[in-house]
XYZ file of C-alpha atoms in Angstrom:
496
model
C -5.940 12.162 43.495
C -3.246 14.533 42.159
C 0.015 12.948 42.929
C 1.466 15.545 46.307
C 5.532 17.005 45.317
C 7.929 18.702 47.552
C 10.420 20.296 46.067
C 13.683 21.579 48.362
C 15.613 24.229 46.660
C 14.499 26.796 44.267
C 17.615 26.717 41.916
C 17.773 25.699 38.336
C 16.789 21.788 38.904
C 14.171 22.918 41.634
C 12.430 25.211 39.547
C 12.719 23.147 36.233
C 11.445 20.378 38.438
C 8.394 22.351 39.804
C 7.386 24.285 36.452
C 6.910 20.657 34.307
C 5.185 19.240 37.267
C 2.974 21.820 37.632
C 1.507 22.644 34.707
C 1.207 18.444 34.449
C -1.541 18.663 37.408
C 0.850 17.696 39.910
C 0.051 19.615 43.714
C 3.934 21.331 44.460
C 5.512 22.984 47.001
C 8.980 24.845 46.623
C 10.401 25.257 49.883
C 13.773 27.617 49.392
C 15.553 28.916 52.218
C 16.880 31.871 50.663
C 14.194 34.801 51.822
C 14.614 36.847 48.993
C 15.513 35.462 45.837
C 14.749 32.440 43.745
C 17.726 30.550 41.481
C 20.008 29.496 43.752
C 23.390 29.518 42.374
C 21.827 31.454 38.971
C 20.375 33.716 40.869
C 21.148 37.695 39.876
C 22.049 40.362 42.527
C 20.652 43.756 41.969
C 22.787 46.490 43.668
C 21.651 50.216 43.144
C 20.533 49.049 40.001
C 23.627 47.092 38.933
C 22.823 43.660 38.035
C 25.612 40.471 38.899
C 25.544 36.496 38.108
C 26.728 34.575 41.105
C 29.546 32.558 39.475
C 28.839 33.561 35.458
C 26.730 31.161 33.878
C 26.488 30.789 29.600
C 22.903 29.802 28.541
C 24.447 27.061 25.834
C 23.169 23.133 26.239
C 24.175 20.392 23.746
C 20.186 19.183 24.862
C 17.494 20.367 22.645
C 15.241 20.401 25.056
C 17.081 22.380 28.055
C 17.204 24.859 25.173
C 13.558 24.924 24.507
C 12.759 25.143 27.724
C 14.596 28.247 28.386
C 12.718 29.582 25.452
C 9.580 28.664 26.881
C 10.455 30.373 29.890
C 11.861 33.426 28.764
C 10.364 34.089 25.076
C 11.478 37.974 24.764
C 14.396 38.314 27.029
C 17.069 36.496 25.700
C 20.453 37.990 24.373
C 22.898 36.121 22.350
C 25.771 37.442 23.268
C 29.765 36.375 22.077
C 31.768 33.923 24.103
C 35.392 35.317 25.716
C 36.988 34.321 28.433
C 41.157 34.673 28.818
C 43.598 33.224 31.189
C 45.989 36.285 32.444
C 49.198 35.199 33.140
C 52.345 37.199 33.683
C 50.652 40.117 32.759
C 49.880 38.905 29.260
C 45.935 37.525 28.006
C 46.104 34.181 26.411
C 42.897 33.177 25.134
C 40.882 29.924 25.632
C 40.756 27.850 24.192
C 44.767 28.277 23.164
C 45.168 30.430 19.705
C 48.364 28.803 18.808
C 50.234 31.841 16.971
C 49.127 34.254 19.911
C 50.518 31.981 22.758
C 53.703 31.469 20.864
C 53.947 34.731 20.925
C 53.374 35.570 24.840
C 55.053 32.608 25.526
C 58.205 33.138 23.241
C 59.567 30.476 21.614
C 62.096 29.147 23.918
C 58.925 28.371 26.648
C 56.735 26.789 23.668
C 59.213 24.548 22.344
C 59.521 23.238 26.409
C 56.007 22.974 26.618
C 55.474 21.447 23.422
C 58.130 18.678 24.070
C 56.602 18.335 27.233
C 53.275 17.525 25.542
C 54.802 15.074 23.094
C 56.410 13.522 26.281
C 53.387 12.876 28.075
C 51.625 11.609 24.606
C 54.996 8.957 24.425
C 54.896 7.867 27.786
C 51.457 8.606 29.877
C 50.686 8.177 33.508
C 49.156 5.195 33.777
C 45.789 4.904 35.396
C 45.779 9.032 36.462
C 43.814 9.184 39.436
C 44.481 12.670 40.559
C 44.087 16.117 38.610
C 47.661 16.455 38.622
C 48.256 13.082 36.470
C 45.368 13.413 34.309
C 45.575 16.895 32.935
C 49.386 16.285 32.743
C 48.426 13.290 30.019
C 46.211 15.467 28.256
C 48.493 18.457 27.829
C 52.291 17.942 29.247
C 53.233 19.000 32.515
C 55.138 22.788 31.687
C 51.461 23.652 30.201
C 49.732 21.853 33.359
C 51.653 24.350 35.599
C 51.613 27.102 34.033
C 47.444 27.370 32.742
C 45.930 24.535 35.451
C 47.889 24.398 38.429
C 47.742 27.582 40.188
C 44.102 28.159 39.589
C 42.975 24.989 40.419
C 44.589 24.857 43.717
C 42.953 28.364 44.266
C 39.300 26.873 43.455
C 39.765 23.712 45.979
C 42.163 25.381 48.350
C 44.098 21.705 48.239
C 46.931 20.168 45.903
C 45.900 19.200 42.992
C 47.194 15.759 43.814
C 44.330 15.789 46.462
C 41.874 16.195 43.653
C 40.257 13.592 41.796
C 40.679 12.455 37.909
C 37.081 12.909 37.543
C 37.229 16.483 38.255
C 39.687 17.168 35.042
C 37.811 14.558 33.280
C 34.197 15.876 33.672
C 35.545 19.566 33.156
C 37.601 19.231 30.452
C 37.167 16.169 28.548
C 37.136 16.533 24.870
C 39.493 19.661 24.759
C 42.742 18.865 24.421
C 45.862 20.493 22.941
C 45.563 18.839 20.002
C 41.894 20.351 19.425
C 42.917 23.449 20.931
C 45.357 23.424 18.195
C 42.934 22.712 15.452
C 40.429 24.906 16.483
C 43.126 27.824 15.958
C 44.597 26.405 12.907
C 41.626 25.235 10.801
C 38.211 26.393 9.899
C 35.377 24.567 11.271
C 32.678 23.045 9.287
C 29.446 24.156 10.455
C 27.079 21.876 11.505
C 23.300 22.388 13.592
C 23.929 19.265 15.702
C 25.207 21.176 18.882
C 25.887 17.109 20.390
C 29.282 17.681 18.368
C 29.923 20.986 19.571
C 32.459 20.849 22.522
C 31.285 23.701 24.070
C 34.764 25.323 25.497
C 34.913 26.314 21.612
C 31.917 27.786 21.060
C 31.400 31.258 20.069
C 27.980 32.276 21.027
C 25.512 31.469 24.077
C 22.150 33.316 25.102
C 21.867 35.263 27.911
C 18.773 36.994 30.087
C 19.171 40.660 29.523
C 19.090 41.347 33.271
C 21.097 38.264 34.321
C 20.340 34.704 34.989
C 17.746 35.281 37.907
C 15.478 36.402 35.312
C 15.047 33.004 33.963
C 14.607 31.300 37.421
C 12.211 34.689 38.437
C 9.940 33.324 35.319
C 10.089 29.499 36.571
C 8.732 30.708 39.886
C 6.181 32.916 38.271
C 4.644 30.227 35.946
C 4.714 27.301 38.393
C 2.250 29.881 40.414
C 0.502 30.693 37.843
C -0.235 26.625 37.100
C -1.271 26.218 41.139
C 2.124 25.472 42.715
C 3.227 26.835 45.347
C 7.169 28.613 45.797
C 7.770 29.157 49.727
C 10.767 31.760 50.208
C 12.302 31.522 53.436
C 11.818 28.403 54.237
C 14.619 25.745 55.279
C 14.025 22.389 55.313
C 14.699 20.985 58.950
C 13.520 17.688 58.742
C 12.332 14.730 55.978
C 10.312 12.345 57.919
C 8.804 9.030 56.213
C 5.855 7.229 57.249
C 6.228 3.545 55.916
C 2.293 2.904 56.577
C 1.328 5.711 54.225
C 3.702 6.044 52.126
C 3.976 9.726 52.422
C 7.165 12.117 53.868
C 6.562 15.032 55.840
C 8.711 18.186 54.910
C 9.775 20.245 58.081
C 10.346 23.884 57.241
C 12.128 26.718 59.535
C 10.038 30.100 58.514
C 11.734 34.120 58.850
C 9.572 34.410 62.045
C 11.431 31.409 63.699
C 7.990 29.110 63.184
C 7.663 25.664 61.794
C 5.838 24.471 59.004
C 5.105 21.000 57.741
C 4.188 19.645 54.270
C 2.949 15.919 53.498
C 3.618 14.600 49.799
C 4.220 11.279 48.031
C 7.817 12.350 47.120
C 10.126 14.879 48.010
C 12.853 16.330 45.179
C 15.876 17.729 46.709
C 18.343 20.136 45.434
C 19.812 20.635 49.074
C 23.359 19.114 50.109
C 23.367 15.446 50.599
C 25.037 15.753 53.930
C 22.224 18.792 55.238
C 19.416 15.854 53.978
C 20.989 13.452 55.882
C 21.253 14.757 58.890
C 17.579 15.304 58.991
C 16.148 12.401 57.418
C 14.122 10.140 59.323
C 14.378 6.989 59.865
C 18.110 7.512 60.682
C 19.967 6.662 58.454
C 22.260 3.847 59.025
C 25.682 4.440 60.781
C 27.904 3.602 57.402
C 24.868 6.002 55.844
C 25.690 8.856 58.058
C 29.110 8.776 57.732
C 29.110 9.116 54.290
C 27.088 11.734 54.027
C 28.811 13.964 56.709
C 32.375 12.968 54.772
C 31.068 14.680 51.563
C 32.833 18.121 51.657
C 32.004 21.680 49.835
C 34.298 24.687 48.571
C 32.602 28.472 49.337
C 33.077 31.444 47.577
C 32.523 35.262 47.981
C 32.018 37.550 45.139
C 33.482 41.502 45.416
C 31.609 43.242 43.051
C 33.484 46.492 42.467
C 31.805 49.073 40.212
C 34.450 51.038 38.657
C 35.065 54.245 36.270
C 35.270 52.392 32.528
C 38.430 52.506 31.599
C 37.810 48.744 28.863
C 40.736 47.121 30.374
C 39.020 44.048 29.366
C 36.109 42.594 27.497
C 35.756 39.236 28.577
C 32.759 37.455 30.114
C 35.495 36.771 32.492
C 39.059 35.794 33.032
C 41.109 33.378 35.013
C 43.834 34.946 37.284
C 46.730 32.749 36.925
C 48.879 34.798 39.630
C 50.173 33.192 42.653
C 50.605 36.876 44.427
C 46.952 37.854 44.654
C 44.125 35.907 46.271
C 41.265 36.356 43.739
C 40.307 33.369 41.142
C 38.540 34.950 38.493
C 37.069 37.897 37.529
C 33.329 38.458 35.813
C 33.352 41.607 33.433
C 29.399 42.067 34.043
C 28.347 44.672 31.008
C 30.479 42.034 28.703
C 27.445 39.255 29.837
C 24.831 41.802 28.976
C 24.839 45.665 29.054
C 22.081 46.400 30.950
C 23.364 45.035 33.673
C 25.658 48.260 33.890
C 23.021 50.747 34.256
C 25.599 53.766 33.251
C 28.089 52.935 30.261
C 30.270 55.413 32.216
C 30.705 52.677 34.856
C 32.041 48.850 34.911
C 30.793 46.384 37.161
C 33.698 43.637 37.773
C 32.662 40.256 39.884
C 36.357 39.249 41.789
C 36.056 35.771 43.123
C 37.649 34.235 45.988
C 37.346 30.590 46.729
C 37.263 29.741 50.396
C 35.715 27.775 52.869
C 33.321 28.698 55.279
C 34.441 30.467 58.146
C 37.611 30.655 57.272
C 39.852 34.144 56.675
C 38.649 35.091 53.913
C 34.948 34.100 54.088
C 34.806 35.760 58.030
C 36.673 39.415 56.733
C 34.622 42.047 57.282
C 33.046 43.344 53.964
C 35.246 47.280 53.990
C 38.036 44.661 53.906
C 37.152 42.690 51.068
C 36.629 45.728 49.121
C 39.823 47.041 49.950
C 41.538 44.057 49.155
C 40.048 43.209 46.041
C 40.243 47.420 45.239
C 44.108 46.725 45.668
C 44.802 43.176 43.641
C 42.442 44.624 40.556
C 44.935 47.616 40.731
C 47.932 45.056 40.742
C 46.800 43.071 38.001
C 46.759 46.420 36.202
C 43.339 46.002 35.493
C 42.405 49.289 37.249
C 44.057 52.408 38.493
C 43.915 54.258 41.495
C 40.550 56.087 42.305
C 38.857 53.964 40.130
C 36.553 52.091 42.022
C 33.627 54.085 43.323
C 31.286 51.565 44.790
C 30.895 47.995 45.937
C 29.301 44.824 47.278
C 30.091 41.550 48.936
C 27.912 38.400 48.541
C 29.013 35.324 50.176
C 27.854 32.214 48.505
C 28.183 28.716 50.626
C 28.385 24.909 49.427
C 29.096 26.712 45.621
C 31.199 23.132 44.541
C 31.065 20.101 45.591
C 34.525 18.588 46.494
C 35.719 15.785 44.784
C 38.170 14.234 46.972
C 39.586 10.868 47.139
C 36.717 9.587 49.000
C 34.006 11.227 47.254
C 33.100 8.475 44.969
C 32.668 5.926 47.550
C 30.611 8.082 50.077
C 27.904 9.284 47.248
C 27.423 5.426 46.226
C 26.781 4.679 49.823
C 24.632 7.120 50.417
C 22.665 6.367 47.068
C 22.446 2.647 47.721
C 20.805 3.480 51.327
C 18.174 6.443 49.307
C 17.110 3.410 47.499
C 16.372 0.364 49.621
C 15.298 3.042 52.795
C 13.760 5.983 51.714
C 11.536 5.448 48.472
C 9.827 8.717 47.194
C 13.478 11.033 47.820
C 14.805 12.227 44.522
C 18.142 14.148 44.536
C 18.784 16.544 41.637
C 20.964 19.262 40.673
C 24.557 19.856 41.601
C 24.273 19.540 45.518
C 21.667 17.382 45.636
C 23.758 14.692 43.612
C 27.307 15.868 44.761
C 28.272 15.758 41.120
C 29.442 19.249 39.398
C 26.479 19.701 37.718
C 26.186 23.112 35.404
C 22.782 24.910 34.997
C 21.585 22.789 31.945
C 22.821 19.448 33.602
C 21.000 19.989 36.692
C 17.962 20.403 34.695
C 18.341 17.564 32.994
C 18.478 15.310 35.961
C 15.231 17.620 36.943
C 13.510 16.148 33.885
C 14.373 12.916 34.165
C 13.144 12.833 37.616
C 9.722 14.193 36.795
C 9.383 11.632 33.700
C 9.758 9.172 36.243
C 7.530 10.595 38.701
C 4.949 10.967 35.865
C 5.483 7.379 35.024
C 5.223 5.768 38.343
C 8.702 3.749 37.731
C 11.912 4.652 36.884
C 11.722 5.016 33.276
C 15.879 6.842 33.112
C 18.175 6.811 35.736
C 19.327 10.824 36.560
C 22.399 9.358 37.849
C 24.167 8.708 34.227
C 23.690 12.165 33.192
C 27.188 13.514 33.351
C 28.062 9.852 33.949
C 30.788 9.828 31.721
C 32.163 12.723 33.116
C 31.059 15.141 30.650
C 31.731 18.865 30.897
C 28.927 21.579 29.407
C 31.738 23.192 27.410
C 33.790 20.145 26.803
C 31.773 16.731 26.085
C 28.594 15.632 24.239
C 25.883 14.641 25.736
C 25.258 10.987 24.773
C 22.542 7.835 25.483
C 19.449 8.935 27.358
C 20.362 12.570 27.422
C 19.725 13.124 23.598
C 16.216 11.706 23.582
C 15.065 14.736 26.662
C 13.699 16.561 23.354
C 11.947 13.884 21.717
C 10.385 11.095 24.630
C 6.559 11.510 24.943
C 5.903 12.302 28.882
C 2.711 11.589 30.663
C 0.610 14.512 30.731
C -1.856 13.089 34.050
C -0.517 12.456 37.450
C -2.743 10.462 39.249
């Protein structure tokens, strides 16, 4: 008998986790909640023909097989497009990574000298044992240039000091740029080399892109893991994960649009979902410590105004960060700079404003005329548009975007792994929310493939935990141990 897969979430580690198992033999089932649209947090917006990425998201992976998958996938529809993104601060672009001569420049020489000794300072005499953001990126870069490019931003993302926020967060999104690389990256030509493993991907200048936005990629997963006999469910929420001891089996409670119920028996279940919405519908209950861990494990929202605007090329960035403690809005996508036909008339822009929030709150409650006004108003601020500009515009509101990672957050995730493993044999948690770990696109697929080797195998051939174990960033770390051989390990092509 064909081995029986649930799969909970139809984002990047869903999908990658239902396509391989698929076309393996294996009998899936993709339950997503969303009743619309596949891909999760890469899924693409269409808006009177205008096309935006929910949160930006570079098709670049240090793994060779991430990138041949996405080949697979998407064969003819695949842009390679050039890498920008600026900080704006004061008024002024700086670019990032640093160009040394350029922020001397915006800087003047009077601020870099400070910010320079700082660096040197923090290089003499380090924090010892950093175990907040605040400490660690200070080591890395001095504390003037911690307050002036991290701080403000940062604390805009988590809505929380930066003292609240843990080491690992600096460490798995920016380790292996420093200022010292930054520096060298400006200053000296780089040998070229194919092996993207020593690529630290902050610096690179290229990535691949789907024409028509990242749904497109997530749109094909769906469509081949039908065409190989699974199944992908929109509109269905998982309510409740039940597990029968006898059998062996869970049973998959799903909510349907017509306020129904369905259920779905399998030998394992791969989640994507929130470890705190999984517990609180697991079955058996999960032990007191168990649920309190879970329920401890906190999220940041966002909501993206997309205002389509008269062109006026105020900026060609994929997107920039908004280093400006007088307006509310984190970042801004440029969406034709991602891929032109997202703007359907080269007359128009299409800009992505971000606010970080948390659900319910002010921001995330505002009525959508609001929004527009406000984020209308703080693009005109920035100087980024002009009055009458803007001619059109969204709001999507995108909950449990980032997993928080608190003081706590360590502690609660091993807890709740140790009881997955001696309780509830069969549950696999993938992808960014269904590990609590900041996972990018490529990394969640990664911990996608691992899981279905294993499944494939019958035993736990690589653990799915250690990728990103050592903290390591998409655009900032290499991808070491296991992770490298995803290209090359024979997998099991029978599930039985």
């Amino acid at each position: 008998m064909n081995a029986r897969v649930v799969v909970i979430g139809a984002g990047p580690a869903g999908l990658t986790a239902s396509y391989l198992l698929s076309r393996r033999g294996a009998s899936v089932t993709v339950l997503e909640a969303d009743p619309v649209r596949v891909g999760g947090l890469s899924r693409t917006v269409d808006y009177r023909g205008f096309h935006f990425d929910i949160g930006g998201h570079r098709f670049f992976s240090k793994s060779k097989a991430v990138e041949d998958l996405w080949t697979e996938l998407l064969p003819h529809d695949l842009l390679v497009r050039p890498r920008s993104s600026r900080i704006l601060y004061r008024g002024k672009f700086y670019s990032y990574p640093l160009k040394a001569l350029e922020a001397f420049w915006n800087l003047g020489p009077l601020e870099s000298a400070l910010c320079l000794a700082s660096y040197l300072k923090a290089k003499a005499a380090p924090i010892e044992n950093p175990v907040n953001f605040e400490d660690w990126v200070s080591n890395h870069f001095g504390e003037r240039l911690y307050r002036i490019f991290f701080k403000t931003y940062t604390e805009k993302v988590w809505g929380m000091s930066c003292r609240e926020i843990s080491a690992d967060w600096a460490a798995q999104r920016i380790k292996g740029l420093s200022l010292a690389s930054a520096l060298r990256h400006a200053l000296l030509p780089r040998p070229k080399t194919a092996d993207r493993t020593k690529v630290i991907k902050t610096l690179i200048d290229s990535f691949r892109y789907p024409r028509k936005g990242p749904g497109m990629m997530w749109d094909a997963a769906a469509s081949k893991t039908r065409e190989a006999g699974g199944r992908v469910l929109l509109g269905r929420r998982a309510v409740g994960l039940a597990r029968d001891p006898a059998k062996g089996t869970w049973t998959v409670d799903a909510a349907t649009p017509e306020g129904g119920r369905e259920s779905f028996e399998a030998e394992h279940v791969i989640s994507s979902a929130p470890i705190r919405e999984v517990f609180a519908a697991i079955a058996p209950e999960p032990s007191a410590e168990g649920a309190r861990a879970a329920a401890a494990l906190r999220y940041r929202d966002f909501v993206t105004v997309a205002l389509i605007l008269k062109a006026r090329d105020r900026f060609d960035d994929n997107w920039i960060y908004i280093h400006d403690e007088s307006v509310k809005v984190g970042r801004i996508q440029n969406f034709k700079s991602w891929s032109p036909e997202m703007v359907p008339d080269p007359a128009l822009a299409c800009y992505g404003l971000e606010y970080f929030c948390f659900e319910g709150d002010g921001l995330w409650a505002a009525p959508d005329a609001e929004l527009l006004v406000l984020a209308t108003r703080e693009l005109i601020s920035l100087g980024l548009a002009s009055p009458g500009d803007a001619v059109d515009g969204c709001v999507v509101r995108q909950s449990k975007a980032y997993p928080v990672y608190d003081d706590a957050y360590q502690a609660n995730v091993s807890i709740v792994r140790r009881e997955i493993e001696a309780r509830y044999p069969g549950l696999h948690l993938v992808g960014r929310n269904g590990m609590h770990k900041y996972n990018n696109q490529d990394h969640a697929m990664m911990t996608a493939m691992i899981t279905v080797e294993n499944i494939l195998a019958g035993r736990t051939v690589r653990d799915p935990w250690r990728v990103n174990q050592d903290a390591l960033y998409h655009e900032a770390g290499a991808v070491g141990g296991d992770d490298e051989e995803l290209g090359t390990r024979a997998v099991p092509t029978r599930v039985t």
